[in-house]
Coordinates of C-alpha atoms in Angstrom, one line a residue:
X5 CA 0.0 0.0 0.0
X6 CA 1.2 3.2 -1.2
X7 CA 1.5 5.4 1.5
X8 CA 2.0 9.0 0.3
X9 CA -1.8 8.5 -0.5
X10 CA -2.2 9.3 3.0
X11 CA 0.5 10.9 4.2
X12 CA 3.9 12.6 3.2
X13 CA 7.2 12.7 4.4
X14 CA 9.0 16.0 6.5
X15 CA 12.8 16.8 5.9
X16 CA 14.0 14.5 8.4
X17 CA 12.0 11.7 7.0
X18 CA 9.3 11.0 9.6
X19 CA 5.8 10.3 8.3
X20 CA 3.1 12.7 9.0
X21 CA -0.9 11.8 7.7
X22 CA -1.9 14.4 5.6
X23 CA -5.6 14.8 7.7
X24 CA -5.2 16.8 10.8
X25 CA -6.0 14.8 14.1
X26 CA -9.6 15.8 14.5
X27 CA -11.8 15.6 17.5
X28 CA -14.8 13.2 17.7
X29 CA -18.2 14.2 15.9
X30 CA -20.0 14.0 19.0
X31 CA -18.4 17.7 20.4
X32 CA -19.1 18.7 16.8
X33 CA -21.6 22.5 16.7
X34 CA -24.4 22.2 15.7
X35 CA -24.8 18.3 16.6
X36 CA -24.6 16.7 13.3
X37 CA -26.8 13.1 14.3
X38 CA -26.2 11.1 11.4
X39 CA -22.1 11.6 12.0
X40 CA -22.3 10.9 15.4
X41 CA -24.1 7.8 14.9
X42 CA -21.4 6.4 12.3
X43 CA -18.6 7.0 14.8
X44 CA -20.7 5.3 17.3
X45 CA -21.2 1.8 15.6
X46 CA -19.8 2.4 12.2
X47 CA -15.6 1.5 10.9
X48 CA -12.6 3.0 12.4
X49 CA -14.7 4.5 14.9
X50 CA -16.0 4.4 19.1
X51 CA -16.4 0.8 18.8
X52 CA -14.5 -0.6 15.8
X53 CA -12.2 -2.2 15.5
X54 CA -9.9 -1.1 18.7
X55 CA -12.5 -0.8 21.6
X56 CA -14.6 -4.0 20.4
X57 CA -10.9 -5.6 19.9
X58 CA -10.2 -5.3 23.7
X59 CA -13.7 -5.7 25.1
X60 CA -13.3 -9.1 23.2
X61 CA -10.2 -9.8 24.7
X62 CA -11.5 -8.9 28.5
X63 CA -15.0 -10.9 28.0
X64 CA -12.4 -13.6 26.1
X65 CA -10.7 -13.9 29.6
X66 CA -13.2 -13.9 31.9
X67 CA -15.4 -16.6 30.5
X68 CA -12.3 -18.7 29.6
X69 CA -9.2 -18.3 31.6
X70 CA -10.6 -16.8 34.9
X71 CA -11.0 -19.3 37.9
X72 CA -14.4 -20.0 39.5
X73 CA -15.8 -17.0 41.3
X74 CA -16.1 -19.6 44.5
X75 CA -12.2 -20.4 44.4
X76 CA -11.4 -16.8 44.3
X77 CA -13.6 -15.9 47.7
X78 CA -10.7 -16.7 49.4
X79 CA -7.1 -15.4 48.7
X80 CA -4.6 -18.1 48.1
X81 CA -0.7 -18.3 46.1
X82 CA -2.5 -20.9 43.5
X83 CA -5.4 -18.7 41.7
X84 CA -3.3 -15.8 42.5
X85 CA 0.1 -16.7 41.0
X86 CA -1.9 -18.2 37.8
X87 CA -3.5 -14.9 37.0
X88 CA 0.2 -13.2 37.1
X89 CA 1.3 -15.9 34.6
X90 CA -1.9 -15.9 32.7
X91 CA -1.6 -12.1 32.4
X92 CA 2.0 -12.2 31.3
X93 CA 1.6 -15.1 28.6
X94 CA -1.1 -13.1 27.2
X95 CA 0.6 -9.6 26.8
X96 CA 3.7 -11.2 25.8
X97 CA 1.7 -12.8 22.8
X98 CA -0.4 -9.3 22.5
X99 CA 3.1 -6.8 22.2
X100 CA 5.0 -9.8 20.8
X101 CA 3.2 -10.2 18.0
X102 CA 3.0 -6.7 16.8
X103 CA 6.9 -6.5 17.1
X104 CA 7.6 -9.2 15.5
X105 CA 5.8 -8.3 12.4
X106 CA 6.1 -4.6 12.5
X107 CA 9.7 -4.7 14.2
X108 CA 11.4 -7.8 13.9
X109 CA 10.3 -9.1 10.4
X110 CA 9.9 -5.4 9.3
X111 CA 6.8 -7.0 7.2
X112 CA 6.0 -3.1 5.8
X113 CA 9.1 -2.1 5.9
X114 CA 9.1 1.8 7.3
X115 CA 5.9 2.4 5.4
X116 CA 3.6 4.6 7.7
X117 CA 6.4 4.5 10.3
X118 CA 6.6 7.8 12.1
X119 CA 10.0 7.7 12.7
X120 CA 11.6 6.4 10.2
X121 CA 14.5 4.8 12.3
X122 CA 13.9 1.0 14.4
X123 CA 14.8 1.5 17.9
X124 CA 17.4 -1.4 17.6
X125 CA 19.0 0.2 14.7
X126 CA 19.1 3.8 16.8
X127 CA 21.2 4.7 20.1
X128 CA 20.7 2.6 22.5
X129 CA 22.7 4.6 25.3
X130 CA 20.8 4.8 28.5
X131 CA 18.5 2.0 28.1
X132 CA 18.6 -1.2 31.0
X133 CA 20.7 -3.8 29.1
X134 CA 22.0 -1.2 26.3
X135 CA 18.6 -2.1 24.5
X136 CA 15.3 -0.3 24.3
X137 CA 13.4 -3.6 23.7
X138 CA 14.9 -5.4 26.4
X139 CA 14.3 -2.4 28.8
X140 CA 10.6 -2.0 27.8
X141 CA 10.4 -5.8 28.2
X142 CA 11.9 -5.5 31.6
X143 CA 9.7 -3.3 33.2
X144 CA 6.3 -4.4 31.4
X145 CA 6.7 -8.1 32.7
X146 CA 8.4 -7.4 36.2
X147 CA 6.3 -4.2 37.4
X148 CA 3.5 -3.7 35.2
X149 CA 2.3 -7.0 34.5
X150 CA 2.4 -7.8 38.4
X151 CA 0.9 -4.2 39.6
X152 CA -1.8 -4.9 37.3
X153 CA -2.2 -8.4 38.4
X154 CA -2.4 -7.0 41.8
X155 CA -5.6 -4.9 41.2
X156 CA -6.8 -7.3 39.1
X157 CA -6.8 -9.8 42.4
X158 CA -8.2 -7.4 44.7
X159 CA -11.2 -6.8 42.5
X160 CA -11.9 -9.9 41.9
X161 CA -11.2 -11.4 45.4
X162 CA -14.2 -8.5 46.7
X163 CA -16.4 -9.6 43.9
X164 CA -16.4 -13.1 45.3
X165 CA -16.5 -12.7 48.7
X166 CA -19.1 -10.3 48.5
X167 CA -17.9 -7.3 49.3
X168 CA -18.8 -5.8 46.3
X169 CA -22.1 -6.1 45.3
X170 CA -22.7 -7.2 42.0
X171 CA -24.6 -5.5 39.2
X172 CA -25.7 -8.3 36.7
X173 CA -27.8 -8.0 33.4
X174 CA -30.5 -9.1 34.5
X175 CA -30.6 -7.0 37.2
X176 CA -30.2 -3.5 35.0
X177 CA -29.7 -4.3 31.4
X178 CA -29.5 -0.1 30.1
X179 CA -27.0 0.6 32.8
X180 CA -24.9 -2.6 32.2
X181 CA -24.5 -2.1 28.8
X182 CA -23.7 1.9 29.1
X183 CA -21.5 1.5 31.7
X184 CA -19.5 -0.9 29.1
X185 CA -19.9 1.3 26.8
X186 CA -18.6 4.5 28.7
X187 CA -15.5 2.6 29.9
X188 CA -13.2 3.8 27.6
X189 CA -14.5 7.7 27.9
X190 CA -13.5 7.1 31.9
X191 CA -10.1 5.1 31.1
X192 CA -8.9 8.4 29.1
X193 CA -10.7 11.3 31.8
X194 CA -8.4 8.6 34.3
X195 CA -5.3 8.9 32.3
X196 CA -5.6 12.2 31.5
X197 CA -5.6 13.3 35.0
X198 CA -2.8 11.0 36.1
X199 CA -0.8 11.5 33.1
X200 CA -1.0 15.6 34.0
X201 CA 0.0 14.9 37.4
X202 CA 3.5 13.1 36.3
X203 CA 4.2 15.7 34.4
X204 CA 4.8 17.8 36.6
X205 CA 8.5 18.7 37.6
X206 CA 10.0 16.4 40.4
X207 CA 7.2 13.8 39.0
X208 CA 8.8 13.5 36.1
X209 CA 11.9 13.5 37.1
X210 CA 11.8 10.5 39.2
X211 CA 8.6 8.5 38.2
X212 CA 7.7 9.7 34.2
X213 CA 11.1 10.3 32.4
X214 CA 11.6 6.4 32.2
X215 CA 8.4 6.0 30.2
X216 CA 9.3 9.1 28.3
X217 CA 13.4 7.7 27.3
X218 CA 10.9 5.8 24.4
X219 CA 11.0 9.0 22.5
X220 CA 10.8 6.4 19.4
X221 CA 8.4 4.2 21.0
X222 CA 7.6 0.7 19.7
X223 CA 5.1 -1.8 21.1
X224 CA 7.1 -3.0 24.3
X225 CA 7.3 0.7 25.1
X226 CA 3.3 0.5 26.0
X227 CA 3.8 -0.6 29.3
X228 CA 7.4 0.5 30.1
X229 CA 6.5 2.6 33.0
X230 CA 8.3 3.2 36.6
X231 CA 6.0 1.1 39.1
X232 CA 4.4 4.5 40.7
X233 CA 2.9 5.4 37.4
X234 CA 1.9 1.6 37.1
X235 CA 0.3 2.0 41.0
X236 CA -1.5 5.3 38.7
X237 CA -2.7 4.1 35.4
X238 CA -3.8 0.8 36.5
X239 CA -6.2 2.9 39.4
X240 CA -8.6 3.2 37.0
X241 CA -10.3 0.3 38.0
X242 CA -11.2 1.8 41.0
X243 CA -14.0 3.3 39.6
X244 CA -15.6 -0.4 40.0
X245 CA -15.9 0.3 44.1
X246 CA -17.6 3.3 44.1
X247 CA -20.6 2.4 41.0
X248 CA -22.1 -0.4 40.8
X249 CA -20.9 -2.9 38.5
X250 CA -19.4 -6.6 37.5
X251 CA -16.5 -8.3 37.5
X252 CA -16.4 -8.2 33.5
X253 CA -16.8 -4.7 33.8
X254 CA -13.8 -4.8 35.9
X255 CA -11.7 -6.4 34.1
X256 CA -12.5 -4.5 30.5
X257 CA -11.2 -1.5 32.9
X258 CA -7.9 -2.9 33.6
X259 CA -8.1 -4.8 30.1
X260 CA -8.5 -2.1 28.3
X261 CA -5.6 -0.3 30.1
X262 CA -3.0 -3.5 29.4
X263 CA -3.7 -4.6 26.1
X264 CA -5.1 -0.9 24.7
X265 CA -1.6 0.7 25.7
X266 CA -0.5 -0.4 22.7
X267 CA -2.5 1.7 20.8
X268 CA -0.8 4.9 21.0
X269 CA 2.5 3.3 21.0
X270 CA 2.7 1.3 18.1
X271 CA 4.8 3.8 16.4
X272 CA 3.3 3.3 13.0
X273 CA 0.1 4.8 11.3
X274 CA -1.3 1.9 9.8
X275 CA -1.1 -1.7 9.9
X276 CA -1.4 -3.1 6.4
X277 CA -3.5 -5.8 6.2
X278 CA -3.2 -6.5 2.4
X279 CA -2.2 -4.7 -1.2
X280 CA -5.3 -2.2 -1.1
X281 CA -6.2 -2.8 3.3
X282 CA -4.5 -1.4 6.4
X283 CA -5.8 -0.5 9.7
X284 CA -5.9 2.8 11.2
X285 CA -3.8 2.6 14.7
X286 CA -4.8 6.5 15.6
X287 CA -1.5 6.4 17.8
X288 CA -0.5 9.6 16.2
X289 CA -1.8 12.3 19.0
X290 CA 0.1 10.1 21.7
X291 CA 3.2 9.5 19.2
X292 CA 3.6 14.1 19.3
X293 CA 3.4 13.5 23.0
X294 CA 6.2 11.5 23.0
X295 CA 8.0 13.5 20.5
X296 CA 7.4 17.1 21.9
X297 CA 6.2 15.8 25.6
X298 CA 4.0 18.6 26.6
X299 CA 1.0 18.3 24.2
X300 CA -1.8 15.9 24.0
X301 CA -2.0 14.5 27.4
X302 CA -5.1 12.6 26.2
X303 CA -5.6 11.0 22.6
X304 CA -8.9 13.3 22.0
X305 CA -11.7 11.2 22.9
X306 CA -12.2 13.3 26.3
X307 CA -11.6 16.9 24.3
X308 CA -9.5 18.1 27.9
X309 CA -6.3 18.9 25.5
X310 CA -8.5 21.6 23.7
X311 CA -9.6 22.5 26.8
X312 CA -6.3 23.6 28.5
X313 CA -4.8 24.5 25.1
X314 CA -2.4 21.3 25.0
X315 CA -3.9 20.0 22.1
X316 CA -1.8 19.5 19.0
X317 CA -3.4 18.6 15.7
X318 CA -0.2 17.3 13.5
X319 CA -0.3 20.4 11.5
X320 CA 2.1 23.1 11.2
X321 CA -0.4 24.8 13.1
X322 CA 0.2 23.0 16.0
X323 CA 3.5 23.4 15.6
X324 CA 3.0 27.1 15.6
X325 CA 0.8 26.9 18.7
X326 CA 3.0 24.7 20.7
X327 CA 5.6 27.5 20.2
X328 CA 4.2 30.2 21.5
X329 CA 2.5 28.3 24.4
X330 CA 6.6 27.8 25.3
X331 CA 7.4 31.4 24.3
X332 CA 4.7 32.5 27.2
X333 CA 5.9 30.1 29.7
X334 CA 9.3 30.9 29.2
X335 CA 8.6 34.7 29.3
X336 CA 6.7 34.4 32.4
X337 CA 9.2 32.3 34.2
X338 CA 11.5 35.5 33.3
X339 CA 9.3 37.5 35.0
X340 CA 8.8 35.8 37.9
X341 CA 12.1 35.1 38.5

């Protein structure tokens, strides 16, 4: 697939889409219904592929490959250690088998790559092990993959034993469904928040910079995080305390969160799928994060960027904008020093 169709190339070679990132119909003024209602249920929008992808994935699990509510009303190593291999297993197949093609057996080559360059093939100076990959491995399977587990425990051990009530189907089918529905609008409001928060200065310093070393990120990067910020992003399940809810709601939460990282991370536009098919990754708003580190905090489905004036579009507009947002920092740091 050819893909200047969709995109050009800037004078240090990194791939830019030629549409600006644009914000989801459903903010649109006046309300336009019959858009809305396409991005709801229709291609390469709210629900597919991506969200439908990982809500497959999380109902996938818990009918499958989680234990008996009944075993897990009582906390013991057996259940407990087999959902911390279960979970890595799974995300080492998930990330693995987007860097092998993508990375590894360069299947498109650099063809609506961002960066032009493979991490492997770049410096690898600073990195755990003198390699990216084996960094982002590192801390995926030995701080993310057991924080998550940890929640993931918790939640489920309350479900069992009561603690939590349980919302079922049955018992409220409208609110069931919405509240599956609206996950991924809370997951981003969540991450949005947190994400802000380790930005800021001593926070990043200690806690954020290791996730942001990935300034060419690739799949592993997705979860390569310091364990606070894992502690952070995988809070959003929390939310399953306070409103009532199910376990499978649960787990799509902290599903979502795992497998979903790798979203914005993927480091290419699309994944081709065929001679005339790809599929749209939207990882570009996160990828200008990671590139220029103060701008889209959030990848637009919650419109806070636009709200606070982070937002950055891909264009040389944005560009523009991001510039003088630093120009009146800078200036009034001047001033009040």
């Amino acid at each position: 697939m050819d893909e200047t169709r969709f995109g050009t190339r800037d004078r240090r070679g990194h791939y830019v889409p030629k549409d600006p990132i644009a914000s989801p119909p459903v903010y649109a003024m006046p309300p336009r219904p019959k858009r809305v209602l396409s991005w709801l249920v229709g291609h390469d929008g709210y629900l597919f592929p991506w969200n439908a992808v990982l809500f497959a994935i999380a109902a996938g699990i818990w009918v499958l490959l989680t234990p008996p509510m009944e075993t897990m009303a009582t906390l013991s190593p057996g259940w407990i250690l087999y959902l911390l291999a279960r979970n890595a297993v799974l995300i080492t197949l998930f990330f693995g088998a987007f860097h092998l093609r993508l990375y590894m057996k360069q299947k498109q080559g650099s063809a609506f790559k961002y960066n032009p360059k493979f991490p492997e093939k770049a410096g690898q100076r600073g990195f755990l092990f003198g390699s990216q990959t084996r960094e982002n491995v590192f801390w995926t399977l030995c701080s993310g993959v057991p924080i998550w587990t940890a929640y993931e425990v918790v939640m489920l051990w309350l479900f069992a034993s009561g603690k939590l009530p349980w919302l079922s189907f049955a018992d409220s089918p409208v609110w069931f469904v919405l509240f599956m529905a609206l996950i991924p609008i809370w997951r981003e409001f969540h991450f949005y928040c947190i994400h802000r928060l380790i930005h800021w200065g001593p926070f990043y310093r200690w806690i954020h910079k290791l996730h942001h070393n990935n300034v060419n990120p690739g799949p592993w990067s997705s979860l390569s995080m310091h364990p606070v910020e894992h502690a952070l992003y995988f809070s959003v399940v929390l939310i399953h305390v306070i409103l009532p809810s199910h376990p499978l709601h649960a787990l799509y939460s902290l599903h979502h969160a795992a497998f979903g990282s790798l979203i914005g991370h993927i480091g290419f536009d699309k994944v081709v799928t065929g001679d005339r098919s790809a599929m749209d990754t939207h990882a570009y708003a996160h990828y200008l994060h990671h590139k220029f580190f103060e701008v889209n905090y959030g990848d637009g489905l919650v419109p806070l960027d636009r709200v606070f004036g982070t937002f950055h579009d891909g264009t040389p507009e944005g560009d523009r904008a991001m510039d003088a947002r630093r120009r009146r920092r800078m200036q009034s740091q001047r001033q009040a020093g």
